[in-house]
Each structure stands twice: as structure tokens, then as C-alpha cells.
Coordinates of C-alpha atoms in Angstrom, one line a residue:
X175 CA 27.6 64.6 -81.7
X176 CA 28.4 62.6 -84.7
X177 CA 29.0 58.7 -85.5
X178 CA 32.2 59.9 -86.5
X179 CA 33.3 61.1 -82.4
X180 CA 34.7 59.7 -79.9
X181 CA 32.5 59.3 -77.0
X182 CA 32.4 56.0 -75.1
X183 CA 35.4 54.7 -73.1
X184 CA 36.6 50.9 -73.0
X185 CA 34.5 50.0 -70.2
X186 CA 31.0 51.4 -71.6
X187 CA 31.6 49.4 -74.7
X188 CA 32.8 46.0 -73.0
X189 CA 29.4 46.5 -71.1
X190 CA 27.9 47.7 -74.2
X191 CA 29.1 45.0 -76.5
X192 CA 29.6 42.1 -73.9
X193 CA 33.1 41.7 -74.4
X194 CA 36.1 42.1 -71.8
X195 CA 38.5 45.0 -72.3
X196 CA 41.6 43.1 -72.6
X197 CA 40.2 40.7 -75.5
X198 CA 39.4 44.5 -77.1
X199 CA 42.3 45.7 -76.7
X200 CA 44.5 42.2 -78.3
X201 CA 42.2 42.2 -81.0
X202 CA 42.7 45.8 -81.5
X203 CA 46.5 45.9 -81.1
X204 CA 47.6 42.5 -83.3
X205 CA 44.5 43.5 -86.4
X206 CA 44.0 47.0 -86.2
X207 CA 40.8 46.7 -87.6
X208 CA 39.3 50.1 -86.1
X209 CA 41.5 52.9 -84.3
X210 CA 40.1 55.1 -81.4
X211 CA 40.8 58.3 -80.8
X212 CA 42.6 59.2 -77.4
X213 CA 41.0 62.1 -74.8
X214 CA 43.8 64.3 -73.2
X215 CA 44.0 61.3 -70.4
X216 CA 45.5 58.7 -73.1
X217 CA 41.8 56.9 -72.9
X218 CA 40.4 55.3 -75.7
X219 CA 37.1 56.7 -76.9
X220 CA 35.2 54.6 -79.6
X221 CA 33.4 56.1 -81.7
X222 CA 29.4 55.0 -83.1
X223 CA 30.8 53.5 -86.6
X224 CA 33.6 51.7 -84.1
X225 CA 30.3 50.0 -82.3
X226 CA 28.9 49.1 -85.2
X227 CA 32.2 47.2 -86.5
X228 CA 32.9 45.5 -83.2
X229 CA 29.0 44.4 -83.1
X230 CA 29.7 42.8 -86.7
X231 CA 33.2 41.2 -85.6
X232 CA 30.9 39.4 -82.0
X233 CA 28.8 38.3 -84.4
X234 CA 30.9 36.6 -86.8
X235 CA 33.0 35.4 -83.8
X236 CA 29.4 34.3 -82.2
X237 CA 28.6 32.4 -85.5
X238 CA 31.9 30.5 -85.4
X239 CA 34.5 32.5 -87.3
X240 CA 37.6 33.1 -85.3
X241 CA 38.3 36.4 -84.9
X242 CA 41.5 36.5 -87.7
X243 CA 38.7 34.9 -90.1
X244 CA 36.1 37.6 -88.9
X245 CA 38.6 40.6 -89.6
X246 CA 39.2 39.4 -93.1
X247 CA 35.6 39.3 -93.9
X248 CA 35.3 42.5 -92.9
X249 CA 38.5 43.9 -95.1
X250 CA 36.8 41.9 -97.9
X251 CA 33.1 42.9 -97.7
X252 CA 33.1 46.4 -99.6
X253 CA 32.1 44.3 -103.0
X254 CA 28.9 42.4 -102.8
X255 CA 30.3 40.4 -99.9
X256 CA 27.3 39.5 -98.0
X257 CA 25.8 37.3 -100.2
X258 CA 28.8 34.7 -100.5
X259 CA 29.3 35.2 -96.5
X260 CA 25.6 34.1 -95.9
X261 CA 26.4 31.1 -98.1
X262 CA 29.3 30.3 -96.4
X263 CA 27.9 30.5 -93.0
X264 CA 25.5 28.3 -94.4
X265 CA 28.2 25.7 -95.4
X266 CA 29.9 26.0 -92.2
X267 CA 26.6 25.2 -90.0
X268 CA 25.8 21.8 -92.4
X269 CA 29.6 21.3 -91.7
X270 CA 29.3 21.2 -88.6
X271 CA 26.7 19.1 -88.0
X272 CA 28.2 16.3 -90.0
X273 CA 31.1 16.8 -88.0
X274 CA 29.2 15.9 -85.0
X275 CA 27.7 13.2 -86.3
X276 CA 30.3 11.4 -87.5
X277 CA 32.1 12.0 -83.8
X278 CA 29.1 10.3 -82.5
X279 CA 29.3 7.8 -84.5
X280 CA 32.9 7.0 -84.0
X281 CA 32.6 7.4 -80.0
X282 CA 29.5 4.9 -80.2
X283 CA 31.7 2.5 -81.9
X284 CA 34.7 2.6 -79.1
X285 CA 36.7 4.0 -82.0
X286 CA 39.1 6.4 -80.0
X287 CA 41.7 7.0 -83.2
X288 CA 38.5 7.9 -85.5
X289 CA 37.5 10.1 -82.5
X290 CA 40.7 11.6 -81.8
X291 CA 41.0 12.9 -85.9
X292 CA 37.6 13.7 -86.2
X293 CA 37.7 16.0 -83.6
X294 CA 40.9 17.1 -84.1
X295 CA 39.7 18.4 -88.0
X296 CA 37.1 20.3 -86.4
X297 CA 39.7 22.3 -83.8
X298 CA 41.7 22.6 -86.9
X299 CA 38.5 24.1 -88.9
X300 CA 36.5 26.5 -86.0
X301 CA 37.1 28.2 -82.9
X302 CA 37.4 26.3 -79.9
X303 CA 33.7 27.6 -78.6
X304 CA 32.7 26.8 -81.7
X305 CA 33.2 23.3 -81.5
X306 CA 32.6 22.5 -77.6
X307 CA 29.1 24.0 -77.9
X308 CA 28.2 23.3 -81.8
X309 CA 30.1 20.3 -82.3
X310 CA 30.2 18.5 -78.6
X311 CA 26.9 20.0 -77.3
X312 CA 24.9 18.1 -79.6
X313 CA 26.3 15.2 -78.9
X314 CA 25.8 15.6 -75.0
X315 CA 21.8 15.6 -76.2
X316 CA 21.7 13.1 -78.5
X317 CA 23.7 10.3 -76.2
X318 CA 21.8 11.4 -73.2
X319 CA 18.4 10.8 -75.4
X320 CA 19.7 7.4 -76.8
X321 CA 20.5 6.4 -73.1
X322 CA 17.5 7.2 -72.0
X323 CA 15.6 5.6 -74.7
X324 CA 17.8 2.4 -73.9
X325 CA 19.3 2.3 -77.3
X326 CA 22.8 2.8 -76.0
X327 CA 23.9 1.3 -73.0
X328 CA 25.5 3.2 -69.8
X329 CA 28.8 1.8 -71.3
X330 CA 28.9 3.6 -74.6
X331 CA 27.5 6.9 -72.3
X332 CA 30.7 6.6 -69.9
X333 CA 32.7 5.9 -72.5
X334 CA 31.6 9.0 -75.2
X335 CA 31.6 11.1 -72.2
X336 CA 35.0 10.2 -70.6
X337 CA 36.5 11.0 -74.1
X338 CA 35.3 14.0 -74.6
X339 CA 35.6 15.5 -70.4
X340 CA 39.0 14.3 -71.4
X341 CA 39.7 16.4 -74.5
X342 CA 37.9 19.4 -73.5
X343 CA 39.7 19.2 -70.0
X344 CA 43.2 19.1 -71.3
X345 CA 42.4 22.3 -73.5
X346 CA 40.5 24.4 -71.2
X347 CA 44.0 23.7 -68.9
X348 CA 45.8 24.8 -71.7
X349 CA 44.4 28.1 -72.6
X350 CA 46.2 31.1 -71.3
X351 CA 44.8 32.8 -67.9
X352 CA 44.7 36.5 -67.3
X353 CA 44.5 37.2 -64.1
X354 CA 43.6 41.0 -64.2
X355 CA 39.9 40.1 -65.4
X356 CA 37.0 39.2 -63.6
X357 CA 37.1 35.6 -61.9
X358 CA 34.6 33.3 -62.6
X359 CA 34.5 30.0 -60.3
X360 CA 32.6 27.1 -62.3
X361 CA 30.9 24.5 -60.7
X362 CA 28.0 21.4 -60.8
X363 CA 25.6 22.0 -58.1
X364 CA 25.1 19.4 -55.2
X365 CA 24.8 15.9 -56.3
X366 CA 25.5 16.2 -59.8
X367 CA 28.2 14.1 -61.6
X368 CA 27.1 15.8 -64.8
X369 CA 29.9 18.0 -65.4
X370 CA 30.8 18.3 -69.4
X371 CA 28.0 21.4 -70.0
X372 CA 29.9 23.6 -67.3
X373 CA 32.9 22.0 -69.0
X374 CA 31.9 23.5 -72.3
X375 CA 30.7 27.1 -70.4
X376 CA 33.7 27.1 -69.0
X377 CA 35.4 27.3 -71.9
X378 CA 33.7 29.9 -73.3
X379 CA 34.2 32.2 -70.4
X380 CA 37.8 31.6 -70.7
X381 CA 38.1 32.4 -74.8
X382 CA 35.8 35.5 -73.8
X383 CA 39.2 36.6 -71.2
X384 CA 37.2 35.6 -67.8
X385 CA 39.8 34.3 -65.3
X386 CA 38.2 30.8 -65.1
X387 CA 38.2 28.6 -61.6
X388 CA 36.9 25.1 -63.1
X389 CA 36.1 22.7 -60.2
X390 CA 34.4 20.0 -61.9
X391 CA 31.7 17.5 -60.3
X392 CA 29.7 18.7 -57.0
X393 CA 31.5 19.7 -53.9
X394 CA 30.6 20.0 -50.8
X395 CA 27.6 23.1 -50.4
X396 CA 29.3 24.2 -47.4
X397 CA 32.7 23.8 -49.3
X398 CA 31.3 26.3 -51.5
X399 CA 31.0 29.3 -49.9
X400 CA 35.0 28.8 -48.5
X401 CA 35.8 28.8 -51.9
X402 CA 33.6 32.4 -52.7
X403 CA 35.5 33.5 -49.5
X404 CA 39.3 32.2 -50.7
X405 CA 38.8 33.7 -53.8
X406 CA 37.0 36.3 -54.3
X407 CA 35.6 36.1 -57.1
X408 CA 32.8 38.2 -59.7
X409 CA 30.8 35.3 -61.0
X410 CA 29.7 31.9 -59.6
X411 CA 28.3 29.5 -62.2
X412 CA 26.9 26.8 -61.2
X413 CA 25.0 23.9 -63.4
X414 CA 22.1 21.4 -62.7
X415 CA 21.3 18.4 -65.1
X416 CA 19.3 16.7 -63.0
X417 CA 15.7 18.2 -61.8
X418 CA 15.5 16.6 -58.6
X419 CA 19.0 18.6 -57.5
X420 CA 17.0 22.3 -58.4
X421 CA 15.8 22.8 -55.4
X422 CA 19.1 22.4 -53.6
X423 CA 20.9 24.3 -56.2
X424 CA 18.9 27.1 -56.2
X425 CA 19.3 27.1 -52.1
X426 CA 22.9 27.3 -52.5
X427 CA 22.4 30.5 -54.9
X428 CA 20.5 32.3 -52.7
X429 CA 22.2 31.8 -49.4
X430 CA 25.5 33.2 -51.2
X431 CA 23.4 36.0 -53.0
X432 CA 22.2 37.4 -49.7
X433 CA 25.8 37.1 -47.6
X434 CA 27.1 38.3 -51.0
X435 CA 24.7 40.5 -52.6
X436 CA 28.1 41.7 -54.8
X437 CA 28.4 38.4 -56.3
X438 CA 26.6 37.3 -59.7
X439 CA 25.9 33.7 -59.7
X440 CA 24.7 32.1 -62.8
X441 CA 22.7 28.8 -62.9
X442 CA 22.8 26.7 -66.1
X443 CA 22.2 22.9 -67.5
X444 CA 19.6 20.8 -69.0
X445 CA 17.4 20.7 -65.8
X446 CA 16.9 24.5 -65.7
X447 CA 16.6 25.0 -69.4
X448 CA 13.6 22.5 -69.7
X449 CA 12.0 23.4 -67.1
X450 CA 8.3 24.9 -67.6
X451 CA 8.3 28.9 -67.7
X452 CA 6.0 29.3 -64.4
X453 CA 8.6 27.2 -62.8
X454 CA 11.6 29.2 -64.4
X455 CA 10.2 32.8 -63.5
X456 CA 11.2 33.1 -60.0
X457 CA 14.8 32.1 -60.4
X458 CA 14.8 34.0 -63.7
X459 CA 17.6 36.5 -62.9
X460 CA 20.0 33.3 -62.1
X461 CA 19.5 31.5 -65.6
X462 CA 22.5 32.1 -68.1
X463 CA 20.4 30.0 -71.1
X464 CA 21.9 27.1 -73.3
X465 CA 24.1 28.8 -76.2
X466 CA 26.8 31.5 -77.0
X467 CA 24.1 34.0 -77.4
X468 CA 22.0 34.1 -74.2
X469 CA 25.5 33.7 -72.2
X470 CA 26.7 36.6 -73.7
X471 CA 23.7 38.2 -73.1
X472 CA 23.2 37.3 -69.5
X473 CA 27.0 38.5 -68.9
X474 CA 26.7 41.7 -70.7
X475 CA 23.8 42.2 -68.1
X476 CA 25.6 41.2 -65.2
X477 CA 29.2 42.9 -65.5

């Protein structure tokens, strides 16, 4: 068969590609940027050289282009292209880490207008993934590495972090919910406070068209099984900052992964991802990794 056939349906290439059906299907219908062939049921079929566009357009998306940006690159790259995309990407990433800086900066000072327009500009400039994990994330680090170095006091920590929960919050409230996809519940494991890394994740899944059940700080570990029950749902994400709460998180995952063996549960946050790797092998399958690419990864082997 040739790369010029139809012969994978929408669902093979969401699993294939890591990417839900309906977010194929808007991004096909408002840019038109490939058109698949119909079988005598009305089903799409996608053909190899469709694959290989929609693996370029993730990428770019991945990268921090949204997708309107990514589908113009595309229409433009048929005349030595590459070369000035590279360089742009280039520009973007040292962008984006002044940007992040220069947030820091202003949250470190208790200067909330600076804060508020700095990060504003960014949401202005890049995707909203882009900047919770490339523009916020690093800040999450580098405060939590001043704090514990003492250089920063718990009052500039509550204060940078407050801001930004805030921000993030209002938006991930404000993006549109589509309740035919898969439901992801989000949630920090028992005892942690920690909550602006499954903030960010969270936010992710939703731009990605997961139906997103954000609950914030730790519940209850009893509390969390009535909620797999009330709702349903295909994923449970839970995150850990804090080593001394593995154990108990891990608990939690597998109690729910035997009474629900149908259930994928996902364990992220800086406690996991530092941990050593004879320590991370035997909860391996749970850990969804620390950026856009191993999440995208770990869900395109769990759907």
C-alpha cells in the first residue's frame, strides 16, 4: 500500500500520535491543513504523508508554537524554511527564559503590577502550556532552590507561589471542557500542600482535550477512591513533592490499580523525578516524567 492511502482510522492515529480525536478533528476542520479520505462508512482514514504532517504540527505545538502559528510554518516551509524556523525556535527559547526571569524577579520584589504584565506578555506571546511549564516551571525550581538555600525567605515563597496558583487557577477554570473525552481527575498525594506542578499538568491535559477534574491540595486517601467511584474516570494523576509522602502515595496507587485494574494512574512531581533510578524502577509504569514530552509520551502509552 502506498504513503499516499488511506489506511489508519482517527483512533489509531490519536494512539499513534498522542493526541485526542476531537483536538484532530478542530484543528482539521477550522485549518484544513491535510484532508483524509472517507471509507464507504463516512470514517476518516489518514494516510502515511498525513502522519508525517500531524507529527510535524505536535512538534511545533510541543516546542511552543500554537497550533495557527504551527500551520503557517508549515504552508510557508516549501522554500528553504528550516533554516530561519531553527533560528527562530532558537529566539523564542532565549525569550522565554528572560521572560521567566524577569517574572521572578518582579514576584521576588512583591511587585504584583510588574507581575501581572510580565506574565500577561508572555500569554500574549506563547501557548498557554507553553508558558505554565517553560515560563512558570522554572520558576517553581529556582524559588524552591533559593528557599532552601535560605536566600529567600518563606514569605517571598508564599507570596511568588500564591500569585502564580492564582493566575494559573483562574485560566485552567476558564478553558473550555469537553465532556465526550477521557476524564482525568488531578490531584497532590497525601500530605502535600504542593499543588502548582499538578496545577501546570493539569493544564496541559486540558489544552491536549482531556476532560480535566482539578482538586488541588491532598484530600483525604480514603476520600479518593469515592471520587474514582463518583466519577468514573480514565486517568488518575496524582503528584508528590515531598519524598517522605512516596511511600504513601505510591500505596494509594496501587490499592486503586488492583480494585481498578481499568484505571491508569499517573504519578508525577519533584520527589519522584529525583529520585535515584533503583528506587524509580519498581513504580516505573506510574511515572508520567517532568515536561510536555515524556507526558505526551506516557499518555500516548496509556490510552
Amino acid at each position: 500500500m502506498s504513503s499516499t492511502q488511506g489506511k489508519y482510522n482517527i483512533k489509531a492515529v490519536s494512539t499513534m500520535l498522542g493526541i485526542q480525536s476531537g483536538t484532530l478533528r478542530a484543528w482539521e476542520r477550522r485549518y484544513k491543513m491535510i484532508r483524509p479520505t472517507r471509507n464507504e462508512a463516512g470514517h476518516r482514514l489518514y494516510t502515511d504523508e498525513h502522519i508525517k504532517v500531524l507529527k510535524w504540527l505536535i512538534d511545533k505545538v510541543n516546542r511552543g508554537f500554537t497550533i495557527s502559528q504551527a500551520v503557517s510554518l508549515l504552508e510557508n516551509n516549501q522554500n528553504n524554511q528550516s533554516n530561519v524556523e531553527e533560528e527562530n525556535v532558537s529566539s523564542k527559547e532565549s525569550h522565554i527564559e528572560a521572560m521567566s526571569d524577569e517574572l521572578l524577579d518582579a514576584l521576588l520584589q512583591f511587585n504584583e503590577r510588574d507581575a501581572q504584565m510580565k506574565l500577561d506578555h508572555a500569554f500574549s506571546l506563547f501557548s498557554p502550556e507553553k508558558v505554565a511549564i517553560d515560563v512558570v516551571g522554572p520558576i517553581l525550581v529556582k524559588i524552591g532552590n533559593l528557599w532552601e538555600a535560605n536566600e529567600i525567605s518563606s514569605v517571598h515563597e508564599h507570596f511568588a507561589s500564591n500569585f502564580l496558583r492564582s493566575r494559573l487557577g483562574m485560566m485552567l477554570i476558564s478553558m473550555p471542557v469537553n465532556h465526550m473525552q477521557p476524564k482525568a481527575v488531578c490531584v497532590c498525594g497525601p500530605n502535600e500542600k504542593h499543588e502548582l506542578g499538578i496545577l501546570i499538568f493539569s493544564l496541559y491535559l486540558k489544552r491536549q482535550g482531556y476532560d480535566v477534574v482539578y482538586l488541588g491540595q491532598s484530600i483525604a486517601p480514603g476520600d479518593v477512591e469515592v471520587i474514582v467511584n463518583e466519577l468514573k474516570p480514565s486517568y488518575l494523576f496524582m503528584s508528590c513533592t515531598m519524598k517522605k509522602n512516596i511511600p504513601a502515595t505510591v500505596h494509594i496507587a496501587d490499592a486503586l490499580k488492583e480494585r481498578y485494574p481499568d484505571l491508569a494512574i499517573g504519578l508525577g512531581g519533584y520527589a519522584l523525578d529525583t529520585l535515584p533510578p533503583k528506587d524509580k524502577e519498581p513504580i516505573q509504569p506510574y511515572i508520567i516524567g517532568s515536561n510536555s514530552s515524556d507526558w505526551s509520551e506516557w499518555l500516548s502509552n496509556h490510552s
